Amino acid sequence: MELLVSVVIALLLRVTSAQTTDVTPDVFSINVGASTTALQAVTATSPTGTTECHSLPADLVFLLDASGSEGSSNFADQLTFVSNIVDKFDIGPDKVQVSVATFATSVVNAFWLDDYKTKADVLSAIKKIPYTSGNTETGDALTHALQESFSDAHGARNNSNKIIFVLTDGQSTNSKTTAEAANKIHNTNIRVIAIGIGSSIDASELDTIATDQKHVYRVANFSGLASIEKEVEQQTCKTEGLICKSSPADILFLLDASGSEGTTNFNKQLNFVKNFTKDFTIGPDAVQIALATFAATTTPAFWFGDYDNSTDLMNAIDNVQYIGGTTHTELALALGEKAFTAANGARNSSNHLIIMLTDGHSTDKAKTKASANSIHGAGTQVIAIGIGTGIDQQELKDIASGDGDQNAFAVANFDALQTIEKEIQTQTCKTQTACSSRPADVVFLLDTSSSEGSANFNKQLDFVNNFARELEIGPNNVQLSVVTFATSVKNEFYLNTYSNKADLLNAVQNVQYRPGLTATGKGLKFVGENSFLPQNGGRPDAQQVVIVVTDGESQQKSETASEAEKLHSAGIKVISVGIGNSLDNGELNTLASSPSFVFKVADFDALQKIESEIRQTTCKAPQTSCKSDPADIVFLLDSSSSEGSANFKKQLTFVSNFVDGFDIGTDSVQIGVVTFSTSVQNRFFLDDYNNKAALKAAISSISYTGGITDTGDGLEFIRTSSLSAAHGARANARQVVIVMTDGQSQNTAATKNQAKLLHDKGVKVMAVGIGSGIRSTELNSIASDQQHVFMVAGFDALHTIQTELQEQSCNTLVCAASAADIVFVLDSSISVGSTNFKKQVTFVQNFVDQFDVSKTAVQFSIVVYSTAVYPQFDLDKYTSKAALLAAIKNVNYHSGITYTDKALHYVNQTTLTATHGARPSAARIVIVMTDGQSTNRANTIQEANILHQAGVEVMAIGIGSGANQQELANIASDTKHVFSVTNFDALKTIQNELQQTTCAVQSTTIPATTKPRPCPVSEKGDVIFLLDSSSSEGSSNFQKEVDFVGKFVNDFDIGPDHMQFGAIRFSTDASIVFDLNDHLTKSSLQQAIASISYIGGNTYTHKALALARTSGFTSARGGRPGAKRYVIVITDGESLSPTPTLDEATKLKNDGVTVISIGVGSSVRQSELDGIATDKTHVFTVKDFNVLQTIHTEVQKKTCTDAGLSLTTTSA
């Protein structure tokens, strides 16, 4: 037990503050009686990392409940728990310090942090702590810890990790006081762990007390305290230090090197910089550091792009020289104004920060303040640090960002710099939420209905003010508006009403409470129609964000949903914040732009706990799903006279914001820009700029020309020049052209022809029409298909399509879902060898992964050949991508001679026949891969010709020097279908080209005109979802699980004569969320699904299976005789009771229930998934919750095909 309890603190000491945790949720409910075996197993294992932190400086304060509900015996168990923790750590003034206080009717301090210097003395003092009995004044205890325990007078240290442990067996006497005290602590760098014991605790109060839900633990009784430590170990070991350690940031240090310092003190500044920097990830995609010194002059030591790793950076810092002289701070800040350029390695997409250290005041205070204001106006954050007694406190505040209170620091001397290292690091992370990389227009939509009351409404206003206080407010950064709603809507002030923070904060505090009903829909409608208009301060280059804060359900749900959808469609980010227990979770999800934008808190006091997270969500620029995948994207921009220079600039702003969603570089995304009017002008090629800062600078400098609209010439230039290898186009990158125009081309026929030539090359073309002068038929002919046509009313509306355009750029293949039967013919001869054969298989897997696999889209078959032919599977064998990829992985090597002709003959006579899955309406494609010459060349040519004559497109890939180029040409349909690579490792270089060639073939075949639909409406099916809600998932991933269920059921007809759905949620226990007959309309069912909440706990899958078997399908719960029965299990880990799990699954299957298992992530056990499911064809796995949606159609089909039903089809 002693080893176990030490784990709690040992691992927690690795985490500096609430801002630096990155672990999955730690909400546990433990059955102590069943934990003996697990406890023994843990005791036998020494946890990794325990010894790494047992001596690290930490100040630990234990607050122990000593109320009447405990009794002396249970109180003694708490003391034992604390003693065992302390026993494994090094105690001392430079190591771990411990304080203990008890609370009941009053707070009794047992001893302070600095009372005892040795472990023996601390342990002795713990044993002597008396039990008092009384009420449960938890709030007083928290206030005591904040004001007394962590004071300098009682031994608290600036450089230590600070942790409070609250142990309690009940609810506090005054929950309001407790919440207020906890929130004050949450605004510091002190972390709070809340441990609830027994059945009388208040779960929501524990959540309020703790730093967040990751820091809440529950045990069944006092004897069970030890049982939580394994879970704490597992979760807290995942911490990664600073939350922003790898976030892109360009940080400039300005170091005072004046005569008042001297060499010794200057070197202490350098040590501070090194200690600060070592905890960040250094590199071109993470944090970059620059440094300059100042005295009578300013001297740059190195710039942002000079050092891309920590070792070289540390050496460079060591080599910085002291210079001496007077203190010209204004010159240093003037350098800071001009420092963040592409030439110096700064990145437009990163956060920009200056950290200035000085031991005096500037020589010219007026110029210093003017330079600081200029830096603030540019959106660069500044932290100012004063050292010693010669500093000017007001000047430091003027230099620092914001009102100076958060970003201005002072220490007594140079040795004391080390005491604020962590605080400066934490503040650096906070400044990265300042929306400095892109302006933001933020509208708060605040509920002021009667259910709130004026006191709670004022807490909403405090929340808004705290949110705004950390941001740079102004016309070049963040603008903020407030709208309130109850029975009616009131605009409190628009975005452009207040341009400085002081006036804004004052205006927020003056907003009045107006009780009434909850007309959320009216509020959304007002915001959508008014708040973002240019005359009210809306900016086309700014992120547009609405934050809805409410404590209840709207009066008109349909109106609310409709108005929220309008905001989403306009490209406005909507964040929903729900307070209390009267919420409609489904409505919160409907309000928000995505599930990750939904926040819920227990009460109004808890709003402050999520303030930082909401600020980060608000400021974070949208990230594209494929942001790092190789892509060559060329913009073709209309620069004709109909636009005018002002609108042309708006196009450039759109392109620049589009670029922010991608990683720019030679191995990721490349951008080219071409403009067209009377003539075509290449502004820059794909390979001209390989970093985002330089690229965005080049975009902003593009000039407007004017003239007529020769769109066709622009398309031709891109095809012949921009997308050529000579100008940076890459064979392994997807190729995308984005055409933007406000009118019609001069030569419609030429434009259409040039667009088709691009389509035939497999290039994805998107057409963006702006304004009323466009011709939709021409846009359709330019774009790859109608899904790639976008139209907006004017240039100011371009931002509304940015996200959709970015995501469309990610879709690798235009033809991914077009009907095609593709057969890979793989050489397995002796010259290939097993290692290289596997490389062929990997190439096929990567190729297949870019297509939609189904009976109506793309089907694949593989034929392996050497001396004989080894068919692997027919075209119609696998109708899901997951199953197909698994089958490809298992294709084996068969050594022998190279009889290519036999393989081609088999493909023609067998593979491409209807009995083996070939479809008459699908394109037929054969891809032959070989590293040598066929044994019988004449027969090979003859078999290839038979395929050509049958209309089959044949592609030939030669690998290495042994391949015969002439034979490859004879095998292929034409020379354009011949590919050659130097070796098997180089196969990946032709993957994109091969895919695009395949697309070109598919485009010549009429695509399927039907699409699959789930089971026929006349069939009955009873389906129960078993949803894993254990702690390993976390609330965010659980929401994605719920979203999957919502999407799954949406395609079915719901009702007593059709499909019925039930849901069971499981973790430590299992419970029925709703029965099969509870929701017999689709809208009711969707609402019920959206309302399923996350609980946390362990993974006892067998309990859910047993509940489904014994109760779920009974007639009382909606089970119907004659209906096909299904159970769909979704889990991210293995069951803690594997044998009962398999037993219960077997019983279900023996009862005639079809069981489908879905495993998410890397922690699932494949053998268990196989054992749960009806058979292996009913097993699905995905890499994470983000891609869970990609298999919903395949899982749907399992609820049809198992019953022997043919899928119905509807016209597309």
mmCIF file with all atom_site columns, N, CA and C in Angstrom, residues 75 127 170 242 247 271 339 410 534 597 606 725 822 974 1063 1070 1202:
data_model
loop_
_atom_site.group_PDB
_atom_site.id
_atom_site.type_symbol
_atom_site.label_atom_id
_atom_site.label_alt_id
_atom_site.label_comp_id
_atom_site.label_asym_id
_atom_site.label_entity_id
_atom_site.label_seq_id
_atom_site.pdbx_PDB_ins_code
_atom_site.Cartn_x
_atom_site.Cartn_y
_atom_site.Cartn_z
_atom_site.occupancy
_atom_site.B_iso_or_equiv
_atom_site.pdbx_formal_charge
_atom_site.auth_seq_id
_atom_site.auth_comp_id
_atom_site.auth_asym_id
_atom_site.auth_atom_id
_atom_site.pdbx_PDB_model_num
ATOM 1  N N  . PHE A 1 75   ? -11.700 8.794   10.288  1.00 0.00 ? 75   PHE A N  1
ATOM 2  C CA . PHE A 1 75   ? -10.745 9.898   10.237  1.00 0.00 ? 75   PHE A CA 1
ATOM 3  C C  . PHE A 1 75   ? -9.317  9.364   10.302  1.00 0.00 ? 75   PHE A C  1
ATOM 4  N N  . LYS A 1 127  ? 0.380   11.755  12.796  1.00 0.00 ? 127  LYS A N  1
ATOM 5  C CA . LYS A 1 127  ? -0.219  10.799  13.736  1.00 0.00 ? 127  LYS A CA 1
ATOM 6  C C  . LYS A 1 127  ? -0.933  11.488  14.903  1.00 0.00 ? 127  LYS A C  1
ATOM 7  N N  . GLY A 1 170  ? -18.931 14.037  2.563   1.00 0.00 ? 170  GLY A N  1
ATOM 8  C CA . GLY A 1 170  ? -20.275 14.578  2.443   1.00 0.00 ? 170  GLY A CA 1
ATOM 9  C C  . GLY A 1 170  ? -20.301 15.916  1.747   1.00 0.00 ? 170  GLY A C  1
ATOM 10 N N  . LEU A 1 242  ? 4.020   21.760  -20.262 1.00 0.00 ? 242  LEU A N  1
ATOM 11 C CA . LEU A 1 242  ? 3.311   22.957  -20.686 1.00 0.00 ? 242  LEU A CA 1
ATOM 12 C C  . LEU A 1 242  ? 2.311   22.641  -21.782 1.00 0.00 ? 242  LEU A C  1
ATOM 13 N N  . SER A 1 247  ? 3.092   24.511  -29.344 1.00 0.00 ? 247  SER A N  1
ATOM 14 C CA . SER A 1 247  ? 2.262   25.398  -30.164 1.00 0.00 ? 247  SER A CA 1
ATOM 15 C C  . SER A 1 247  ? 3.159   26.389  -30.896 1.00 0.00 ? 247  SER A C  1
ATOM 16 N N  . ASN A 1 271  ? 20.850  32.619  -18.058 1.00 0.00 ? 271  ASN A N  1
ATOM 17 C CA . ASN A 1 271  ? 20.415  31.355  -17.454 1.00 0.00 ? 271  ASN A CA 1
ATOM 18 C C  . ASN A 1 271  ? 18.896  31.292  -17.347 1.00 0.00 ? 271  ASN A C  1
ATOM 19 N N  . ALA A 1 339  ? 10.744  43.154  -35.882 1.00 0.00 ? 339  ALA A N  1
ATOM 20 C CA . ALA A 1 339  ? 11.445  41.864  -35.794 1.00 0.00 ? 339  ALA A CA 1
ATOM 21 C C  . ALA A 1 339  ? 10.699  40.709  -36.447 1.00 0.00 ? 339  ALA A C  1
ATOM 22 N N  . ALA A 1 410  ? 7.853   41.680  -11.423 1.00 0.00 ? 410  ALA A N  1
ATOM 23 C CA . ALA A 1 410  ? 8.998   42.300  -10.761 1.00 0.00 ? 410  ALA A CA 1
ATOM 24 C C  . ALA A 1 410  ? 9.595   41.332  -9.754  1.00 0.00 ? 410  ALA A C  1
ATOM 25 N N  . PRO A 1 534  ? -21.034 45.090  -41.772 1.00 0.00 ? 534  PRO A N  1
ATOM 26 C CA . PRO A 1 534  ? -19.891 46.021  -41.775 1.00 0.00 ? 534  PRO A CA 1
ATOM 27 C C  . PRO A 1 534  ? -20.168 47.300  -40.980 1.00 0.00 ? 534  PRO A C  1
ATOM 28 N N  . PHE A 1 597  ? -17.422 22.248  -29.589 1.00 0.00 ? 597  PHE A N  1
ATOM 29 C CA . PHE A 1 597  ? -17.752 23.622  -29.205 1.00 0.00 ? 597  PHE A CA 1
ATOM 30 C C  . PHE A 1 597  ? -18.894 23.663  -28.182 1.00 0.00 ? 597  PHE A C  1
ATOM 31 N N  . ALA A 1 606  ? -19.299 27.964  -11.619 1.00 0.00 ? 606  ALA A N  1
ATOM 32 C CA . ALA A 1 606  ? -18.318 27.143  -12.348 1.00 0.00 ? 606  ALA A CA 1
ATOM 33 C C  . ALA A 1 606  ? -17.968 27.710  -13.723 1.00 0.00 ? 606  ALA A C  1
ATOM 34 N N  . ALA A 1 725  ? 6.358   19.625  -63.321 1.00 0.00 ? 725  ALA A N  1
ATOM 35 C CA . ALA A 1 725  ? 7.419   19.288  -62.376 1.00 0.00 ? 725  ALA A CA 1
ATOM 36 C C  . ALA A 1 725  ? 8.485   20.378  -62.329 1.00 0.00 ? 725  ALA A C  1
ATOM 37 N N  . ILE A 1 822  ? -11.741 -2.633  -60.090 1.00 0.00 ? 822  ILE A N  1
ATOM 38 C CA . ILE A 1 822  ? -10.286 -2.512  -60.251 1.00 0.00 ? 822  ILE A CA 1
ATOM 39 C C  . ILE A 1 822  ? -9.628  -3.802  -59.780 1.00 0.00 ? 822  ILE A C  1
ATOM 40 N N  . ASP A 1 974  ? -2.312  2.042   -73.476 1.00 0.00 ? 974  ASP A N  1
ATOM 41 C CA . ASP A 1 974  ? -1.532  2.973   -74.292 1.00 0.00 ? 974  ASP A CA 1
ATOM 42 C C  . ASP A 1 974  ? -0.343  3.422   -73.459 1.00 0.00 ? 974  ASP A C  1
ATOM 43 N N  . ALA A 1 1063 ? -30.876 1.911   -26.312 1.00 0.00 ? 1063 ALA A N  1
ATOM 44 C CA . ALA A 1 1063 ? -29.486 2.224   -25.963 1.00 0.00 ? 1063 ALA A CA 1
ATOM 45 C C  . ALA A 1 1063 ? -29.192 1.827   -24.526 1.00 0.00 ? 1063 ALA A C  1
ATOM 46 N N  . ALA A 1 1070 ? -23.934 -0.982  -15.853 1.00 0.00 ? 1070 ALA A N  1
ATOM 47 C CA . ALA A 1 1070 ? -24.667 -0.809  -17.108 1.00 0.00 ? 1070 ALA A CA 1
ATOM 48 C C  . ALA A 1 1070 ? -26.088 -0.373  -16.799 1.00 0.00 ? 1070 ALA A C  1
ATOM 49 N N  . ASP A 1 1202 ? -27.646 -9.482  -43.195 1.00 0.00 ? 1202 ASP A N  1
ATOM 50 C CA . ASP A 1 1202 ? -27.697 -10.666 -42.346 1.00 0.00 ? 1202 ASP A CA 1
ATOM 51 C C  . ASP A 1 1202 ? -29.059 -11.352 -42.402 1.00 0.00 ? 1202 ASP A C  1
#
